[in-house]
Structures are given as structure tokens and as C-alpha cells.
Coordinates of C-alpha atoms and ligand atoms in Angstrom, one line a residue:
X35 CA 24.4 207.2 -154.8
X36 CA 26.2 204.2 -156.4
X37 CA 29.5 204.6 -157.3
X38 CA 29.0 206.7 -160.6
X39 CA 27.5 209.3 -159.0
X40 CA 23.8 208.2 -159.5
X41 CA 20.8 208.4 -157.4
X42 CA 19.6 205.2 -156.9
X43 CA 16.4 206.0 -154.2
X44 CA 13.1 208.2 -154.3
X45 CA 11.3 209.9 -152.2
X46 CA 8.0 208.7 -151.2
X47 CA 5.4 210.4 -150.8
X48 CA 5.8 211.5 -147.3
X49 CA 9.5 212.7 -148.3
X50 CA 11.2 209.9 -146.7
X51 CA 13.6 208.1 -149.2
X52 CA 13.3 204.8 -150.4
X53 CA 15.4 203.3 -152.6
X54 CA 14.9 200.6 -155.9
X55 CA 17.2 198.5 -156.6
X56 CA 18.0 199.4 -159.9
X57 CA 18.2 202.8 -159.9
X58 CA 15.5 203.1 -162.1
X59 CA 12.5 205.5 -161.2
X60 CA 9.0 203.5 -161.9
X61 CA 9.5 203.4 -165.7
X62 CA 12.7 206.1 -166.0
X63 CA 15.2 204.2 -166.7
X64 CA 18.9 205.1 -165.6
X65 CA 20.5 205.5 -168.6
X66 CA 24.5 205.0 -168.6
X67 CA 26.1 207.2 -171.7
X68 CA 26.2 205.7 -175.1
X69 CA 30.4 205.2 -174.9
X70 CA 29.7 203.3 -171.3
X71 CA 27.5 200.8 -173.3
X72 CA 30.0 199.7 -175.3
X73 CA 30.3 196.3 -176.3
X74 CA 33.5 196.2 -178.2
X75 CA 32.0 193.5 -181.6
X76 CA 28.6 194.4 -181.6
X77 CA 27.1 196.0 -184.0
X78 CA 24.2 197.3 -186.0
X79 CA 24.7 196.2 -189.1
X80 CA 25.8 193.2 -191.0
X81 CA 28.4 194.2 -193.7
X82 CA 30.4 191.4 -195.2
X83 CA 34.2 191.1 -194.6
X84 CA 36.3 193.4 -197.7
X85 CA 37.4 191.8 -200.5
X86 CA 40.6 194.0 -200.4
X87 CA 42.9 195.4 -197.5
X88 CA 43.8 198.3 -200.4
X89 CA 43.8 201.6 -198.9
X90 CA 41.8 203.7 -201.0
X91 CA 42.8 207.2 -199.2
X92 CA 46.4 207.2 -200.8
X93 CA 49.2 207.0 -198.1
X94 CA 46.8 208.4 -194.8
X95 CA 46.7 205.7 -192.5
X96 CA 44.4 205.2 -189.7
X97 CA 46.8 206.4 -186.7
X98 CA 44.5 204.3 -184.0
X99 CA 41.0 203.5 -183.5
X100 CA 38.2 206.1 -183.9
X101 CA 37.2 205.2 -180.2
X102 CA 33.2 205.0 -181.1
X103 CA 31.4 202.6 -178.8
X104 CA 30.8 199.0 -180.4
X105 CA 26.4 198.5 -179.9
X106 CA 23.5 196.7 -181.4
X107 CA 20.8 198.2 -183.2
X108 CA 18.2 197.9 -180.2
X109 CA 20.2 199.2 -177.9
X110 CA 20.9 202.5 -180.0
X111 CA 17.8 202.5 -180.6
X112 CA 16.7 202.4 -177.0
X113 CA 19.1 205.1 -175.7
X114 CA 18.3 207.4 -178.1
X115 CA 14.2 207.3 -177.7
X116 CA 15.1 207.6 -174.2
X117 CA 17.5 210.4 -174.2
X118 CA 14.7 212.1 -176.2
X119 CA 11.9 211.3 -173.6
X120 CA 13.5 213.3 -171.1
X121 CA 14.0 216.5 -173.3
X122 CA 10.6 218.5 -171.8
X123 CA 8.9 220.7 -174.7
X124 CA 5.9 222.9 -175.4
X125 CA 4.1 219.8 -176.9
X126 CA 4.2 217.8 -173.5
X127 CA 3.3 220.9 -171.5
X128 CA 3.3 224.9 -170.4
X129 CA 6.4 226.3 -171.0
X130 CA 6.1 229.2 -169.1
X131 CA 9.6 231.1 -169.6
X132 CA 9.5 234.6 -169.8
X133 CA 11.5 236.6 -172.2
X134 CA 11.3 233.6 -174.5
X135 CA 7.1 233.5 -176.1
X136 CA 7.1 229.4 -175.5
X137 CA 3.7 229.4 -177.4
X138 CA 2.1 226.1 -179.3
X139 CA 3.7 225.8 -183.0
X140 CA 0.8 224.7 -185.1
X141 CA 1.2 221.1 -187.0
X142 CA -0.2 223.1 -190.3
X143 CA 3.1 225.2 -190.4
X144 CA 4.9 222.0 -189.8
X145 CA 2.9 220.2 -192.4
X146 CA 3.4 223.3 -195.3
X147 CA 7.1 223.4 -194.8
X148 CA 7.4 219.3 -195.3
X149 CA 6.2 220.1 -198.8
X150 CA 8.7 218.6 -201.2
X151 CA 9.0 222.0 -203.1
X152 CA 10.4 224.1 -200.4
X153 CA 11.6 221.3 -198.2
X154 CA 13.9 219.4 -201.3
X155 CA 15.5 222.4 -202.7
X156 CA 18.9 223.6 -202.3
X157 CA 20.4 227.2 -201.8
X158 CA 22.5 226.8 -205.0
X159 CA 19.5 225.8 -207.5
X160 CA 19.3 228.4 -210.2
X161 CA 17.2 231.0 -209.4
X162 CA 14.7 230.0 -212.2
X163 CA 13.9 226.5 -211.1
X164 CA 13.1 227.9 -206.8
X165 CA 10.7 230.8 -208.0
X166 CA 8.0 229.7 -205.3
X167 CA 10.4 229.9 -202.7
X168 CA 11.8 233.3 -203.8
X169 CA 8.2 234.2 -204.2
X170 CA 7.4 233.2 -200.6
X171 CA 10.2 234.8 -198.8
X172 CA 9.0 237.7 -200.6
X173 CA 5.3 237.6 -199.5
X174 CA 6.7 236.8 -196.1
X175 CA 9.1 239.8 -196.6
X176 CA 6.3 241.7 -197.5
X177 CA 3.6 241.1 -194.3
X178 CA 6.9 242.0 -192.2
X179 CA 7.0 245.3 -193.4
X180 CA 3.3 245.7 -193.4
X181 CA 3.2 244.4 -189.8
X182 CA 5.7 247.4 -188.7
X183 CA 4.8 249.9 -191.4
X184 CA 9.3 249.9 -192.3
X185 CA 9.9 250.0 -196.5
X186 CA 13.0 247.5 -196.4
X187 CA 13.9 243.9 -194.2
X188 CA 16.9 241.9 -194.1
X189 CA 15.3 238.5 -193.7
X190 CA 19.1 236.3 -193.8
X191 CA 19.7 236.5 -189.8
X192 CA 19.4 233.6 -188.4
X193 CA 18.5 234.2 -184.4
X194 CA 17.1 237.3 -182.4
X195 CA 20.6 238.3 -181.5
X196 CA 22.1 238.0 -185.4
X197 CA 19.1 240.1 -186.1
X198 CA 20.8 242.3 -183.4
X199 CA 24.3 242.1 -184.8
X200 CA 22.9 242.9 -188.7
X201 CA 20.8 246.4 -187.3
X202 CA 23.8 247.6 -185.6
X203 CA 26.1 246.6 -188.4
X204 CA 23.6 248.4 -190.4
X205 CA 23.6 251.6 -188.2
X206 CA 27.8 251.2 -188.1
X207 CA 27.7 251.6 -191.4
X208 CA 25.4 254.3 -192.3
X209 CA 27.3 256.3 -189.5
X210 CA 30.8 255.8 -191.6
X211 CA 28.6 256.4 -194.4
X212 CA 27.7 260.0 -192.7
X213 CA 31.8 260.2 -192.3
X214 CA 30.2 260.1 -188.4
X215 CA 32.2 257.5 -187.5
X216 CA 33.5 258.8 -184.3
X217 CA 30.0 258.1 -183.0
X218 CA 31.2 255.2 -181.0
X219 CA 28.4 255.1 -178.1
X220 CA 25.3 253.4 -178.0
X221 CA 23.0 253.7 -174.9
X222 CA 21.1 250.2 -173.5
X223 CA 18.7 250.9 -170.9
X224 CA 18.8 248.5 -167.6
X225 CA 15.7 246.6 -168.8
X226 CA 17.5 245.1 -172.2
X227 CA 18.0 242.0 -172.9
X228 CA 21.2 240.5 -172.2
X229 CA 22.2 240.2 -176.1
X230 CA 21.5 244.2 -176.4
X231 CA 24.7 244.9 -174.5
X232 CA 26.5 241.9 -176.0
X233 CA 26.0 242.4 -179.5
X234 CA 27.3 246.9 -179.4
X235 CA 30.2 245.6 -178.0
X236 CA 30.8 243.0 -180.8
X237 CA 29.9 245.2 -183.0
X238 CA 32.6 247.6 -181.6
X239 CA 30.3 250.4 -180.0
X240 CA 30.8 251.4 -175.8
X241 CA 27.9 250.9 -173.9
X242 CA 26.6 253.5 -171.4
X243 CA 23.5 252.0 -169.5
X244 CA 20.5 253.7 -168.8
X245 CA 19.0 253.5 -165.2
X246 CA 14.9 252.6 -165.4
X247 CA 12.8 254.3 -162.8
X248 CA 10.6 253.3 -160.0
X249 CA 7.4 252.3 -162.3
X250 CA 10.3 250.0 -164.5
X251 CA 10.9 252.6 -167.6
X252 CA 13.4 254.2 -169.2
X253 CA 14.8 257.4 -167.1
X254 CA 14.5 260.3 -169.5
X255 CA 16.2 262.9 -167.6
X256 CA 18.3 259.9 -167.4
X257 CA 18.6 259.3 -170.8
X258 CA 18.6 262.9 -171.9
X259 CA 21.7 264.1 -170.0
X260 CA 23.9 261.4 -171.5
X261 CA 23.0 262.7 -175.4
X262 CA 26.0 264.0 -177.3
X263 CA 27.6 264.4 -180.5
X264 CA 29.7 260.8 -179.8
X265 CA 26.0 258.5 -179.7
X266 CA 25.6 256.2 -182.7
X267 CA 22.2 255.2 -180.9
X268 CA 19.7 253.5 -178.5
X269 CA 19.0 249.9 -178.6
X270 CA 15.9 249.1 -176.3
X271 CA 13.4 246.8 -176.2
X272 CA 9.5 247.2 -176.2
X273 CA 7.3 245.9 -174.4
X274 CA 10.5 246.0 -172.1
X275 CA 12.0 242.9 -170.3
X276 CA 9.7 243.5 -167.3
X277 CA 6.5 243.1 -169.8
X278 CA 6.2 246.9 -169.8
X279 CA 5.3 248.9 -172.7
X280 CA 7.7 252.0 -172.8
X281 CA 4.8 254.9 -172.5
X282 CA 7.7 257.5 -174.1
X283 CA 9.0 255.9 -176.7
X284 CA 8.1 258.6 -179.4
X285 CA 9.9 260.8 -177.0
X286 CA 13.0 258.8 -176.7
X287 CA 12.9 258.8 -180.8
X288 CA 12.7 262.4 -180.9
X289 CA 15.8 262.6 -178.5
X290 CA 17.7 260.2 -180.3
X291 CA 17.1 261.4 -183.6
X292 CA 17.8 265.2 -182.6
X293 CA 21.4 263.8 -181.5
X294 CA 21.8 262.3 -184.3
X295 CA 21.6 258.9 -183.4
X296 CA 19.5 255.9 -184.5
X297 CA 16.8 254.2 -182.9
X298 CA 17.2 250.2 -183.0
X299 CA 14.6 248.7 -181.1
X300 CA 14.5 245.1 -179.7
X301 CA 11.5 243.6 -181.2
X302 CA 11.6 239.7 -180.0
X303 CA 8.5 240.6 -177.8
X304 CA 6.6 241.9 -180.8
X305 CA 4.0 239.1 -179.4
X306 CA 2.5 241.2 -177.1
X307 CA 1.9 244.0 -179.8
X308 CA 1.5 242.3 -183.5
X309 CA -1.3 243.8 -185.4
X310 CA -1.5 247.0 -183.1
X311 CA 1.7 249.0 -183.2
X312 CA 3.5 249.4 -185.8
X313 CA 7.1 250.2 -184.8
X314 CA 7.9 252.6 -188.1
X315 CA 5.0 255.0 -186.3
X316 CA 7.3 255.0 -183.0
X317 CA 10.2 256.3 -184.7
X318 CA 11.8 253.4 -184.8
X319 CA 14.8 253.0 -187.4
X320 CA 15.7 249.0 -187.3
X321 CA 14.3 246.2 -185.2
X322 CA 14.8 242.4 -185.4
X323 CA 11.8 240.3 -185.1
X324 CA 11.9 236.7 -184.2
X325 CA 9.9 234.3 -186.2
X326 CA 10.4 231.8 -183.9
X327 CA 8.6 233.7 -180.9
X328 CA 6.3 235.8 -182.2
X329 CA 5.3 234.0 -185.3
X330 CA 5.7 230.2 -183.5
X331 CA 8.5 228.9 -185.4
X332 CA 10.0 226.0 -183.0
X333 CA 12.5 227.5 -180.9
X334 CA 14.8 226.1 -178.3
X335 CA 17.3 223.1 -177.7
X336 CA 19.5 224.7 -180.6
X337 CA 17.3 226.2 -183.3
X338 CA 16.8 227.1 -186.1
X339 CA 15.8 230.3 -185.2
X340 CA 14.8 233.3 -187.3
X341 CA 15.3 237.2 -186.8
X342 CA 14.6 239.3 -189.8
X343 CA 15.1 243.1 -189.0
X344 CA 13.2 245.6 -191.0
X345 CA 14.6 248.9 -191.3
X346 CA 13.5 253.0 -191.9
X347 CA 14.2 254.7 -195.1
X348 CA 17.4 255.8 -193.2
X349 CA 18.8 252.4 -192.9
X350 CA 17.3 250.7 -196.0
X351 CA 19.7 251.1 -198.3
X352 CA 22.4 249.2 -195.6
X353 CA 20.8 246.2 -195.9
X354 CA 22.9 243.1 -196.0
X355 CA 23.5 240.4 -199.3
X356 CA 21.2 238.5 -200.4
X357 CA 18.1 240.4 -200.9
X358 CA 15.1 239.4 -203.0
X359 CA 13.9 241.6 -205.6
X360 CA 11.0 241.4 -208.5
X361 CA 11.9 242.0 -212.2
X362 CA 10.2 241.5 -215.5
X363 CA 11.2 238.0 -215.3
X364 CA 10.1 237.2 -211.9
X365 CA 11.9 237.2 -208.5
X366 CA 15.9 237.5 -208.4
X367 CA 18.1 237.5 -205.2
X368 CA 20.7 240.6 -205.5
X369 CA 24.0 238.8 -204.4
X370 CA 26.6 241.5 -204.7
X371 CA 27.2 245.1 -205.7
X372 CA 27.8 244.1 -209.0
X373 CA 23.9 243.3 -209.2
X374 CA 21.6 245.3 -210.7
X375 CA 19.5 246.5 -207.8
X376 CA 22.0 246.4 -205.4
X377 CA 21.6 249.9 -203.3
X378 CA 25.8 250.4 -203.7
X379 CA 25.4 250.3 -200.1
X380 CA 24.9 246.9 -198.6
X381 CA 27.4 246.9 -195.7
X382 CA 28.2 242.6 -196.9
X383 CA 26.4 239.7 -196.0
X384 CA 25.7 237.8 -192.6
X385 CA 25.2 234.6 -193.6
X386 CA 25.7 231.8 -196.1
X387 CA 22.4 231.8 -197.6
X388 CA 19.0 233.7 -197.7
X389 CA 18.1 232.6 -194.5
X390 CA 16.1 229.6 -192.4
X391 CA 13.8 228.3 -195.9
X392 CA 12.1 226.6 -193.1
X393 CA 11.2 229.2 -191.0
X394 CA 9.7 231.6 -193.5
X395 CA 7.4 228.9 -194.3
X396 CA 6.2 228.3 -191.2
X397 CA 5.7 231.6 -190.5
X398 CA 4.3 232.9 -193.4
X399 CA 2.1 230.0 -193.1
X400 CA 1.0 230.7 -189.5
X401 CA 0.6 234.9 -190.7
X402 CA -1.5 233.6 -193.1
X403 CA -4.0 231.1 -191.3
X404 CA -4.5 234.4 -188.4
X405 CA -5.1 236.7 -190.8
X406 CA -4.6 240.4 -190.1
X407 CA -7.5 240.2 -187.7
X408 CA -6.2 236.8 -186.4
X409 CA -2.8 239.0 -185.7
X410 CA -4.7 241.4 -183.7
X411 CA -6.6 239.1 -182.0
X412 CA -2.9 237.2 -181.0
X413 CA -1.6 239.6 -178.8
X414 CA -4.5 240.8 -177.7
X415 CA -4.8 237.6 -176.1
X416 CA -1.2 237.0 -175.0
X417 CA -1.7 240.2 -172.9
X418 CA -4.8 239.2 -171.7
X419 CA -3.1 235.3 -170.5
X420 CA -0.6 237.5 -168.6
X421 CA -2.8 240.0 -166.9
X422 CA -5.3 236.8 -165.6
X423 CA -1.7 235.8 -164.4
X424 CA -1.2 238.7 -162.8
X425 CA -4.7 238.9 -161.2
X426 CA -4.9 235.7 -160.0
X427 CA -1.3 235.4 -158.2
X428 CA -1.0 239.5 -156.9
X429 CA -2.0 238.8 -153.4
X430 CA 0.6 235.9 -152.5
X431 CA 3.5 237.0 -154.5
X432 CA 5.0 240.7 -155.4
X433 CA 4.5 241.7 -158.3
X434 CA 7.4 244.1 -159.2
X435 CA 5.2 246.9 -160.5
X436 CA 1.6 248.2 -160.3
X437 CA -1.1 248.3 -163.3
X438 CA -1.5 245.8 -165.7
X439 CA 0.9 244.5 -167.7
X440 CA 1.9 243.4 -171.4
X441 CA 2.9 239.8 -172.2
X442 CA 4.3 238.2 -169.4
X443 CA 4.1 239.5 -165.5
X444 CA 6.9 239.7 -163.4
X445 CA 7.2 239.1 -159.6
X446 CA 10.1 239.5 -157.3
X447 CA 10.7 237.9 -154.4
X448 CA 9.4 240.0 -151.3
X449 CA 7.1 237.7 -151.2
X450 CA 9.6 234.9 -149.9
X451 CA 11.1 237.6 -147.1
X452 CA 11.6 235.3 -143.9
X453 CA 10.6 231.9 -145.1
X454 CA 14.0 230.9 -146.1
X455 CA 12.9 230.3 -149.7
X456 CA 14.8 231.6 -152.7
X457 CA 13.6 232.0 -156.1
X458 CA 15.7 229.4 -156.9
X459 CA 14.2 227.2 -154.6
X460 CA 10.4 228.1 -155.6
X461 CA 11.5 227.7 -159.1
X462 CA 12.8 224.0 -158.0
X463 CA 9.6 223.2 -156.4
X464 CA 7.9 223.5 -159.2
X465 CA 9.6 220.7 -161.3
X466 CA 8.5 218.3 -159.0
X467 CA 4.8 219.7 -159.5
X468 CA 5.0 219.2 -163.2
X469 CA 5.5 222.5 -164.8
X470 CA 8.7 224.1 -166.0
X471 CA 9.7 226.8 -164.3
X472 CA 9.3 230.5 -165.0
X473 CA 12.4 232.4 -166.2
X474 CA 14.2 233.4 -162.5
X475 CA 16.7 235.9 -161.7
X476 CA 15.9 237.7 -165.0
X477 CA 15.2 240.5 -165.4
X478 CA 18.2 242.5 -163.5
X479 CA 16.0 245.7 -161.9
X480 CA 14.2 243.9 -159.6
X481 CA 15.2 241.7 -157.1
X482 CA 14.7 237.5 -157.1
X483 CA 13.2 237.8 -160.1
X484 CA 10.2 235.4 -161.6
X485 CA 9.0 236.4 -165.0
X486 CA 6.1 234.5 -166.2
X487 CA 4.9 234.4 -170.2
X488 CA 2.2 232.1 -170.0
X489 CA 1.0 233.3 -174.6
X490 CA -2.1 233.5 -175.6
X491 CA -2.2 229.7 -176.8
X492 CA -2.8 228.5 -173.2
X493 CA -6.5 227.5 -172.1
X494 CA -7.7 229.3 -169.0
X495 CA -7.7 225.6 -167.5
X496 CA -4.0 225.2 -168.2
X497 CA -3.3 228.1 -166.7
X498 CA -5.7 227.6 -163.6
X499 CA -3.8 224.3 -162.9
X500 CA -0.6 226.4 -163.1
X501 CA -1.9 229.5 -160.7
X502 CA -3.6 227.1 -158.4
X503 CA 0.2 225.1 -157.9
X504 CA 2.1 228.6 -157.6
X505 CA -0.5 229.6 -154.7
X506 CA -0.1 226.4 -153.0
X507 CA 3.9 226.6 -153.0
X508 CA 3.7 230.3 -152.1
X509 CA 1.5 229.2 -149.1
X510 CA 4.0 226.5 -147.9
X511 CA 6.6 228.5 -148.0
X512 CA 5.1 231.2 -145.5
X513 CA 3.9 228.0 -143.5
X514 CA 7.8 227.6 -142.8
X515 CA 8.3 224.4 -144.8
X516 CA 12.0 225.7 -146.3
X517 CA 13.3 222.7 -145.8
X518 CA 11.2 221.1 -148.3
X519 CA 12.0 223.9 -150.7
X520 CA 15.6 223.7 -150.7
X521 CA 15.4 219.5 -151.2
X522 CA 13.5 220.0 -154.5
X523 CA 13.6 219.0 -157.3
X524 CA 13.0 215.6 -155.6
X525 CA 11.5 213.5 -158.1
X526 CA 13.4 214.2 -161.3
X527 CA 16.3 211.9 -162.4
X528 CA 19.2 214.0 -161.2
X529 CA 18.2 217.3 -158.1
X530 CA 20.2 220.5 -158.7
X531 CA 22.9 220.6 -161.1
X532 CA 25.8 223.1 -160.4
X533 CA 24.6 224.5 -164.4
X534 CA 27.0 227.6 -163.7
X535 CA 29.6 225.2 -163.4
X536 CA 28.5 223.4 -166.7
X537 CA 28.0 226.6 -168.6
X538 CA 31.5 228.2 -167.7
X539 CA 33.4 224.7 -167.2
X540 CA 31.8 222.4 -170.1
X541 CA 32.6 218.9 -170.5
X542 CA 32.0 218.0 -174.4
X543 CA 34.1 215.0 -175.1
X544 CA 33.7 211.7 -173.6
X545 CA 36.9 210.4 -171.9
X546 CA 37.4 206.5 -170.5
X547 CA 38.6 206.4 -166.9
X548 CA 41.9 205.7 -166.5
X549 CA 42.5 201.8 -165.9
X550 CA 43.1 200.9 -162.3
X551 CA 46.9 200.5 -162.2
X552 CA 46.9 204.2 -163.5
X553 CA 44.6 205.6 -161.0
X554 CA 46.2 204.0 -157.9
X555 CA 49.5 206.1 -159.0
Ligands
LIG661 C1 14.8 236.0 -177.2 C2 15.2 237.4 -177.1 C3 16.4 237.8 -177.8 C4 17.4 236.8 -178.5 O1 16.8 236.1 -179.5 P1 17.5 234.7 -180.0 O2 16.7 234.3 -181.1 O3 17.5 233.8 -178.8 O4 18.9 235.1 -180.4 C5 16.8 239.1 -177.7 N1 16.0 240.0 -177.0 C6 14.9 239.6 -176.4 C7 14.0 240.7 -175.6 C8 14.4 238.3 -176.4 O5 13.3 238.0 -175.7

């Protein structure tokens, strides 16, 4: 380490390590942060001195200097195109995170939503002059409901979980709307998501878990003794977290619904089920969708996302501001109560807009270049990626639960028993392999968790490469080699970052180091 903290030596290939001079790995260059660049004068451009000291911003004077590093063009440029080459990302390889549907985002979804006509306009246009784009959210709109067989969708949230937030917003308020509104308690199933949980609580709602069985389900006896007059509703997700689909769901909707509560289903893995379930013929009463899973809108490093939520006759008339409707003079958006249309019982609006633009055309453009068929044959495929998964990889790991499974197959980590090898470690050892690691410790009801979504756009080549690498590491780490395990990643340009640490404790802002004199104190 030199002293900032940097790695300055590889391994070589035998594991013994060998430093460079520079700190650079073969052509990864060590790249010091943009502020410890600085080189107080320089600069990128070439403006000529002002003609006037005046200060234009009436009597506001700068207090001190802005503090932003001093650098010539090429070396912004340089930094940058670096910074960007070590961001990893489903065009440079398998992305295999389960939970998450990583699959390939076509470049003809990228290409329809550079169009100048839905890429140039802006949210406050009049309506008249964006009639396409009102025109296309409402085709989109329109295949949604189709897809799930539900009469009304909210298309404004903006992410899985908002989609989340809206639906149980939406079930809050047709509950007060019943005067129900002691209803207070919504059940979430071990197997949710993470958000599920997060977003009744936000939303004001208890939550009383439900335990999942041996065969990873729901527990109906389970689930049944905990009804009541006080539940507002389920929220679980199908296929579940551990790539299950829920075999009772109808009954669970019957149970729910003979409470009196609503049924808000979890639909970010609608991958594994697109074109042949519809969720309205489960009993389902509300159920985000996200557009950039299922329908391979980019996702990750920050969005956009997109997670419109359709909803049952008994939620439709809930549904948030703005919502696109069709008159005798074309398509209209339906802002507020005071607009004709308006159902009188919108419980307000999410979001600043009509949603991600963007997003629905990507999506719509994706819908339409499957096709219904084309839909079918998607997760049809997906399952079918995870399954050859499965097969291929059951007798040198665990997998957590017998018979095939939906989109993704998860493995705990029995298999690692006495070799001294964690998850976490396996997980490492694959970085240094050249694939991204699986999605670890997730879900909860198993123990060490890997869950794998390999999506149906991954050739069976690609995903020979990846099984053949997970049976070699499985097979050094029963030949005792723990050692090597709990040294990777080894060839990456930082090893194992204390990310709890970063996540709970994170450093945004840039500080200098104190001068010398200062730091000797
Ligand atoms: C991805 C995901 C979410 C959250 O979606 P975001 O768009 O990331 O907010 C919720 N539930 C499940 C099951 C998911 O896979």
C-alpha cells in the first residue's frame, strides 16, 4: 500500500504478489480523485479576462472560493472515460443478480426513445402540441392492463418500490373511503422483498410477518390465524423471492378478501410469468410492475426506473393525478378533481409529472417488437435459463428447495459446510473469474443465500461458461483451498470494501487534508 491507501502490487498467477511500480494494473490505471488532481490555473477553457469587475448579483458577494479543482480539458476528459470503464454493466457481461431481471436492453428501444418527438418535449407543453406522447403512454397503458387482465393503472411511479408506496396509498385510501380506517395491519410473508415491509410502514400500516414453510411458501394455517377485522391487506410477491410461484395464491385471495382486506401483489418478477398469468385472474387487487425489469428498461447505477401499478375495479377509482384519458378531441391528462373525468376519488399525486417519457417508450417499444406471442415466449424462456441453472449446478451446490423453479434458482450454502468458505467468499471468487456475482445473503429463509437470475437473453454458451466457473470454485473449495477464497477478489483495483461501513457511514463531500502544521497538533 503506498501511503494513500492504495494497492500498488498484483498477484501473479501463482498467487504470490508482485508489485509495479506505478500502481497501475497492466492498462488500469490508478486513478487519484478529480479534487486530488488539481492544478490550481489550469483550465479547460479559454475565456478572455472581464471587461468589468461589476457585480451583477446585487450586493451577494462571493464569501470564498467555490473550492472546485483547477484541470485541463484532457485530463477531465481522461478521468471521466476512466471512472466510466470501471462501472461493470449488462453490455460488457452476465449480470447474474437475482431479485433484479439484469436482462439485455435492446439498442431498438434505445434508438425509438432518441426520437426527437418524444425525446425534445417537455412535461409543461400544451397538451395539444404532445398528442403522440399522450397517445403512447396510452397504448403502453393499455397492453399493461391487457398483460394482467386489471381495468385501471397508475403509470406516474417512478421505481418498483414507489409503485409500492402508490398501491398501498391506494388501498389506505379506499379503506378510509370504506370509513375502515381502523384497518391498520398489513401482512408480508417472510419471502417479500425488502421494500414490501418498508414501504406499509411508510405508508403508516403495522406489519405482522408471515412464516413460509418447508417447500418455501406462504404458511396458510399461518396466514389464516392471523386474519381479523384490523387487516388492511397482504402484500406478497409472485413468483416469490426464492423464484417460487405461490401454488395458493387464489386461496390466499379468497382469505384476504373474506376479511376484508386487499390483495397487493409484488409484481417486479412479472418476468418469469408475462403473457401467461394474468394477475386480475389470481385475485389480485393492485400490483406494481417494473418496466425496467420485466420490460428491459435500463436499470441500475441510479435509474430511471419505472413501476406502473394496475389496479382491480376496487382500487380503480384511487388512482393517483395525472391520468390519461381519450375525448372527442383526442387524449387529455386529468390533473385534478376539478377535471372532467376525474373519479372524485384520486387519493393526490406521486410525482411531478406523468412519469419516466423515456421509459414508456422503451417499453412499449420492446412489448411491441415481442409481440403477444414474443411475451409468452419471454418468460417461457427466462424459466427455462433458470431451470438449466438449476440442473446443471444441483449436485455441487444446495439448492434450497426441490422441483423446478421459476426465474432464478436459489442455493444456500450447505454446500460450503467444513471448507471454511462463506458465501461471501464464493461470491468474491467469482470477480476475479470475470462474472459478477449472484445476489448473496438474499433471500432471508434460507441460510447463506446465492440467488441466481441468469433471463432468458443469455445464450446457453454464456451460461455454460458461467456454470462450468461455479463448478470449478465449488470443487476448490471442498479441495480445502479457503485460503484462497477469503483473499479474493485479488485482481480487481481495490479487494473487499467494508460496503456496510459505506452504506450506513457515507462519505459524499470531498475534504482536503489538513496541512501538516495542523495534523502534527
Ligand atoms: C426490484 C424489486 C423491487 C424494487 O424495485 P425498484 O424499482 O428497485 O424500486 C421490489 N420487489 C421485488 C421483488 C423486486 O425484485
Amino acid at each position: 500500500m503506498n501511503n494513500q491507501g492504495r494497492p500498488t502490487s498484483i498477484p501473479s498467477a501463482s498467487g504470490e504478489v508482485a508489485p509495479t511500480i506505478s500502481g497501475n494494473r497492466a492498462l488500469q490505471i490508478e486513478e487519484a480523485l478529480i479534487f486530488e488532481q488539481d492544478s490550481p490555473g489550469s483550465t479547460g477553457v479559454d475565456l478572455p479576462e472581464p471587461a468589468t469587475d461589476e457585480l451583477r448579483l446585487g450586493g451577494l458577494r462571493p464569501r470564498g472560493q467555490i473550492g472546485l479543482p483547477g484541470l485541463a480539458e484532457p485530463t477531465v476528459v481522461r478521468h471521466y472515460t476512466r471512472l466510466s470503464q470501471k462501472n461493470y454493466a449488462i453490455d460488457l457481461g452476465l449480470y447474474p443478480l437475482g431479485s433484479c431481471t439484469m436482462k439485455h436492453n435492446p439498442r431498438l428501444n434505445e434508438r425509438m426513445a432518441r426520437l426527437p418527438g418524444f425525446a425534445d418535449i417537455h412535461p409543461l407543453q400544451p397538451q395539444s402540441t404532445v398528442q403522440g406522447a399522450l397517445a403512447l403512454i396510452d397504448e403502453l397503458a393499455g397492453w399493461l392492463k391487457t398483460l394482467t387482465g386489471m381495468p385501471a393503472v397508475a403509470m406516474s411511479p417512478a421505481a418498483g418500490a414507489q409503485g409500492e408506496l402508490c398501491g398501498l396509498m391506494a388501498i389506505h385510501a379506499a379503506l378510509d373511503d370504506r370509513g375502515e380506517g381502523h384497518r391498520r395491519r398489513v401482512l408480508v410473508p417472510e419471502s417479500a422483498h425488502g421494500t414490501n415491509p418498508a414501504t406499509a410502514a411508510l405508508v403508516g400500516f403495522t406489519i405482522d410477518p408471515i412464516p413460509a414453510t418447508a417447500d418455501g411458501r406462504v404458511d396458510l394455517a399461518a396466514l389464516e390465524a392471523k386474519l381479523g377485522p384490523d387487516v388492511a391487506g397482504i402484500m406478497l410477491t409472485n413468483p416469490n423471492t426464492c423464484g417460487l410461484f405461490e401454488r395458493d395464491i387464489r386461496r390466499i385471495a379468497e382469505l384476504i378478501h373474506g376479511a376484508g382486506g386487499y390483495f397487493y401483489c409484488d409484481g417486479a418478477n412479472f418476468n418469469a410469468i408475462v403473457g401467461r398469468v394474468r394477475p386480475a385472474d389470481l385475485g389480485i387487487d393492485a400490483m406494481h410492475i417494473n418496466l425496467h425489469k420485466t420490460f428491459s428498461t435500463p436499470h441500475g447505477g441510479g435509474g430511471p426506473g419505472s413501476g406502473p401499478v394496475v389496479l382491480s375495479d376496487a382500487l380503480a377509482a384511487f388512482v393517483p393525478f395525472p391520468h390519461v384519458a381519450h375525448g372527442p378531441d383526442g387524449f387529455r391528462l386529468i390533473e385534478g378533481p376539478q377535471d372532467p373525468g376525474a373519479t372524485g376519488k384520486e387519493f393526490g399525486r406521486l410525482k411531478g409529472f406523468h412519469g419516466q417519457m423515456g421509459m414508456f417508450v422503451r417499453a412499449l417499444a420492446y412489448i411491441l417488437s415481442h409481440g403477444a406471442d414474443g411475451l409468452w415466449q419471454v418468460a417461457s424462456d427466462a424459466v427455462l435459463n433458470a431451470n438449466y441453472v438449476m440442473a446443471r449446478l444441483q449436485d455441487v451446490m444446495t439448492p434450497s428447495f426441490d422441483g423446478p423453479c421459476m426465474h432464478e434458482a436459489l442455493f444456500d450454502d450447505r454446500f460450503l459446510k467444513g471448507t471454511g468458505v462463506t458465501t461471501l467468499d464464493f461470491a468474491k471468487a467469482l470477480i476475479d473469474e470475470g462474472f459478477h456475482p449472484m445476489t448473496m445473503y438474499f433471500p432471508l429463509v434460507v441460510h447463506g443465500a446465492l440467488l441466481i437470475e441468469p433471463t432468458e437473453t443469455e445464450s446457453k454458451r454464456g451460461l455454460d461458461q458461467f456454470i462450468d466457473v461455479l463448478r470449478g470454485l465449488a470443487a476448490r473449495a471442498r479441495a480445502g483451498e479457503a485460503e484462497a477464497f477469503q483473499a479474493a477478489p485479488r485482481l480487481t483495483p481495490r479487494r473487499r470494501l467494508d460496503e456496510t461501513l459505506a452504506a450506513r457511514r457515507p462519505v459524499l463531500r470531498w475534504q482536503p487534508e489538513a496541512p501538516q502544521a495542523e495534523a502534527a497538533e
